[in-house]
Short mmCIF file of C-alpha atoms in Angstrom, two decimals:
data_model
loop_
_atom_site.label_atom_id
_atom_site.label_comp_id
_atom_site.label_asym_id
_atom_site.label_seq_id
_atom_site.Cartn_x
_atom_site.Cartn_y
_atom_site.Cartn_z
CA MET A 1 47.86 20.42 28.98
CA GLU A 2 46.42 19.15 25.67
CA GLU A 3 44.39 16.02 25.94
CA ARG A 4 45.05 13.59 23.27
CA MET A 5 42.24 12.11 21.32
CA ARG A 6 41.84 8.31 21.95
CA PRO A 7 41.83 5.88 19.36
CA VAL A 8 37.67 4.60 18.71
CA SER A 9 37.38 1.07 19.68
CA CYS A 10 36.50 -1.46 17.71
CA CYS A 11 33.48 -1.82 19.34
CA ALA A 12 32.21 1.60 19.49
CA ARG A 13 32.60 1.86 15.97
CA ARG A 14 30.17 -0.96 15.68
CA VAL A 15 27.88 0.61 17.25
CA ILE A 16 28.10 3.68 15.71
CA THR A 17 27.70 2.03 12.52
CA ALA A 18 24.89 -0.26 13.69
CA LEU A 19 23.30 3.38 14.89
CA ALA A 20 24.20 4.59 11.56
CA ILE A 21 22.25 1.97 9.88
CA CYS A 22 18.97 1.67 12.05
CA LEU A 23 18.67 5.87 11.29
CA LEU A 24 18.86 5.10 7.48
CA LEU A 25 16.07 1.94 7.94
CA LEU A 26 13.88 4.54 9.86
CA ILE A 27 14.68 7.42 7.24
CA ALA A 28 13.87 5.06 4.67
CA GLY A 29 10.68 3.35 5.89
CA ALA A 30 9.26 6.54 6.87
CA THR A 31 9.80 8.12 3.41
CA GLN A 32 8.13 4.72 2.28
CA VAL A 33 5.04 5.37 4.17
CA SER A 34 4.61 9.00 3.33
CA ALA A 35 4.63 7.74 -0.62
CA GLN A 36 1.78 5.41 0.15
CA GLN A 37 0.00 7.59 1.72
CA LYS A 38 0.38 10.35 -1.01
CA ASP A 39 -0.73 7.52 -3.68
CA LYS A 40 -3.55 6.29 -1.83
CA LYS A 41 -4.26 10.36 -1.29
CA ASN A 42 -4.05 10.21 -4.71
CA LYS A 43 -6.64 7.03 -5.44
CA ASN A 44 -9.29 8.90 -3.11
CA ASN A 45 -9.27 12.21 -5.05
CA SER A 46 -9.46 10.68 -8.31
CA PRO A 47 -12.65 11.73 -10.43
CA LEU A 48 -15.66 10.32 -10.26
CA PRO A 49 -16.38 7.79 -13.39
CA THR A 50 -18.51 9.45 -16.13
CA ALA A 51 -20.56 8.08 -18.72
CA THR A 52 -17.82 7.77 -20.85
CA THR A 53 -15.89 6.04 -18.92
CA SER A 54 -17.00 2.69 -16.27
CA GLY A 55 -20.41 4.06 -16.17
CA PRO A 56 -22.84 6.13 -13.13
CA THR A 57 -21.10 5.63 -9.87
CA ILE A 58 -24.85 5.67 -8.25
CA ALA A 59 -27.38 2.52 -8.90
CA LEU A 60 -30.03 4.44 -10.96
CA SER A 61 -34.01 2.62 -10.31
CA ASP A 62 -35.09 1.32 -13.81
CA GLU A 63 -36.97 3.91 -14.61
CA GLN A 64 -33.75 6.18 -14.67
CA GLN A 65 -31.82 3.84 -16.72
CA ILE A 66 -34.63 3.82 -18.95
CA ASP A 67 -34.85 7.55 -19.14
CA TYR A 68 -31.39 8.15 -19.82
CA LEU A 69 -31.13 4.88 -22.56
CA VAL A 70 -34.39 6.95 -24.13
CA SER A 71 -31.79 10.55 -24.37
CA THR A 72 -28.84 8.41 -25.36
CA MET A 73 -30.88 6.87 -28.24
CA LEU A 74 -32.54 10.26 -29.27
CA GLY A 75 -28.92 11.75 -29.13
CA ALA A 76 -27.47 9.43 -30.99
CA TRP A 77 -30.15 9.89 -33.41
CA GLN A 78 -29.54 13.62 -33.79
CA VAL A 79 -25.80 13.47 -34.59
CA GLY A 80 -25.43 10.72 -36.40
CA ASP A 81 -23.58 8.49 -34.07
CA VAL A 82 -24.43 4.87 -35.71
CA ASP A 83 -22.11 2.98 -32.63
CA LYS A 84 -23.84 4.99 -29.93
CA LEU A 85 -27.33 4.08 -31.26
CA HIS A 86 -26.52 0.24 -31.71
CA GLY A 87 -26.18 0.27 -28.21
CA THR A 88 -29.32 1.36 -27.44
CA TYR A 89 -31.30 -1.08 -29.61
CA SER A 90 -31.45 -5.33 -29.60
CA ASP A 91 -29.89 -7.07 -32.43
CA ASP A 92 -33.31 -8.45 -33.09
CA VAL A 93 -35.37 -4.84 -33.02
CA THR A 94 -38.45 -4.27 -34.57
CA ILE A 95 -38.75 -0.50 -36.21
CA VAL A 96 -42.17 1.14 -37.15
CA PRO A 97 -41.33 4.11 -38.75
CA GLY A 98 -43.88 7.52 -39.07
CA PRO A 99 -44.35 7.15 -42.95
CA TYR A 100 -47.11 4.35 -43.60
CA MET A 101 -44.91 1.57 -44.54
CA PRO A 102 -43.99 -1.94 -43.06
CA PRO A 103 -41.88 -2.49 -40.04
CA VAL A 104 -38.43 -2.52 -40.17
CA ILE A 105 -37.21 -5.99 -38.91
CA GLY A 106 -33.22 -6.42 -37.22
CA TRP A 107 -30.67 -3.58 -36.22
CA ASN A 108 -29.09 -4.63 -39.36
CA THR A 109 -31.93 -3.84 -42.22
CA TYR A 110 -32.58 -0.42 -39.59
CA LEU A 111 -29.42 0.36 -40.28
CA PRO A 112 -28.80 1.48 -43.85
CA PHE A 113 -32.08 2.91 -43.90
CA TYR A 114 -31.35 5.16 -40.99
CA GLN A 115 -27.83 6.46 -42.70
CA GLN A 116 -29.75 7.12 -45.40
CA GLN A 117 -32.80 9.24 -44.21
CA ARG A 118 -29.63 10.99 -42.06
CA ALA A 119 -27.88 11.54 -44.94
CA ARG A 120 -30.14 13.94 -45.95
CA MET A 121 -30.88 16.06 -43.06
CA GLN A 122 -28.54 19.06 -41.47
CA GLN A 123 -29.26 20.95 -38.40
CA VAL A 124 -31.16 17.86 -36.78
CA ARG A 125 -33.22 18.78 -33.20
CA MET A 126 -35.77 16.47 -31.56
CA ASP A 127 -36.88 17.43 -28.51
CA ARG A 128 -39.16 15.74 -25.97
CA THR A 129 -41.82 15.87 -23.58
CA ASN A 130 -43.98 14.19 -21.47
CA THR A 131 -42.56 10.93 -21.04
CA VAL A 132 -44.13 7.99 -19.26
CA VAL A 133 -42.18 5.10 -18.13
CA LYS A 134 -43.76 1.33 -16.98
CA VAL A 135 -41.32 -1.34 -15.78
CA ASN A 136 -42.49 -4.77 -15.24
CA GLY A 137 -39.44 -7.41 -14.23
CA ASN A 138 -37.54 -7.44 -17.10
CA CYS A 139 -39.94 -5.91 -19.54
CA ALA A 140 -40.77 -2.14 -20.00
CA TRP A 141 -42.24 0.89 -22.01
CA ALA A 142 -41.51 4.45 -22.47
CA THR A 143 -44.03 6.64 -24.40
CA TYR A 144 -43.03 10.02 -25.21
CA GLN A 145 -44.38 12.84 -27.16
CA TRP A 146 -41.61 14.40 -29.82
CA ASP A 147 -41.16 17.70 -31.67
CA PHE A 148 -38.63 17.20 -34.98
CA SER A 149 -37.01 20.14 -36.76
CA ALA A 150 -34.00 19.60 -39.57
CA VAL A 151 -33.41 21.44 -42.62
CA ILE A 152 -34.07 18.48 -45.07
CA ASP A 153 -33.15 18.37 -49.10
CA GLY A 154 -31.99 21.94 -48.36
CA GLN A 155 -35.69 23.15 -46.91
CA PRO A 156 -36.94 23.79 -43.48
CA SER A 157 -39.09 20.85 -41.92
CA ALA A 158 -40.74 20.20 -38.80
CA SER A 159 -43.46 17.64 -37.62
CA GLN A 160 -44.44 16.22 -34.51
CA GLY A 161 -45.69 12.92 -32.99
CA HIS A 162 -45.78 9.95 -30.43
CA THR A 163 -42.96 7.50 -29.73
CA THR A 164 -43.76 3.85 -28.22
CA LEU A 165 -40.43 2.06 -26.95
CA VAL A 166 -40.80 -1.77 -25.39
CA MET A 167 -37.50 -2.53 -23.74
CA ASP A 168 -36.05 -6.01 -22.23
CA LYS A 169 -33.21 -6.46 -19.81
CA ARG A 170 -30.55 -8.55 -21.05
CA SER A 171 -27.64 -9.27 -18.89
CA GLY A 172 -28.58 -6.51 -17.01
CA LYS A 173 -28.79 -3.49 -19.85
CA TRP A 174 -31.90 -2.18 -20.75
CA LEU A 175 -32.36 -2.80 -24.51
CA ILE A 176 -34.88 -1.34 -27.20
CA THR A 177 -36.50 -4.10 -28.82
CA LEU A 178 -39.48 -2.29 -30.75
CA ASN A 179 -39.45 1.57 -31.29
CA HIS A 180 -43.19 2.61 -32.75
CA THR A 181 -43.32 6.68 -34.51
CA SER A 182 -46.40 7.75 -35.50
CA VAL A 183 -46.84 11.55 -37.06
CA ALA A 184 -49.15 13.58 -36.03
CA GLU A 185 -51.38 14.85 -38.54
CA GLN A 186 -50.34 18.29 -39.13
CA SER A 187 -53.44 20.91 -39.82
CA ALA A 188 -52.90 24.37 -40.92
CA PRO A 189 -53.01 27.03 -38.44
CA LYS A 190 -56.39 29.00 -37.67
CA GLN A 191 -56.30 32.56 -38.05
CA PHE A 192 -57.91 34.85 -35.76
CA SER A 193 -59.11 38.40 -36.10
CA ALA A 194 -60.06 41.10 -34.12
CA PRO A 195 -63.97 41.55 -33.55
CA GLY A 196 -64.48 43.56 -36.71
CA THR A 197 -62.57 43.01 -39.09
CA ALA A 198 -62.37 40.38 -41.87
CA GLN A 199 -60.68 37.29 -42.41
CA PRO A 200 -58.70 36.65 -45.28
CA HIS A 201 -60.08 34.12 -47.94
#
């Protein structure tokens, strides 16, 4: 004997509909939580800021900031990056160049001097050694030796010297306020010969 299906009552339909809605809401909620966790994970795995984005992520000591500033200044000077170079100098900087000449006062006075000098150079290299940094509150100085080589006006050129930088910390940023450079006197290399042989005259 076949049993006939009874029609679903109105009350049962409401319960089934309510359960279906609850199930849909649970699925939607779980999907949203999963998406939020994925976004959070992506944010946590994002690359650390670099010097070209928002700066170093680890707080540097004043000495480390100054060493980085000197490296930035020398790098910008070598490649001719005027904007980056300006970022290391105060607008009221005083620059005492290596040649015997009056000091250059102010960034706007120094810029054309630098551009004229840099335009004559190719294959520029400037290495620094023996850097010493001293910090006293919002003032500091750094001194170092340098070894320069380049092709200037088509001719190879090389020199060595010393630079002393004086810096002020302004609005939390170190800026060079004085750059004093001196070129070491170049002497002809001594020629040595083996004992018993004559030296050229």
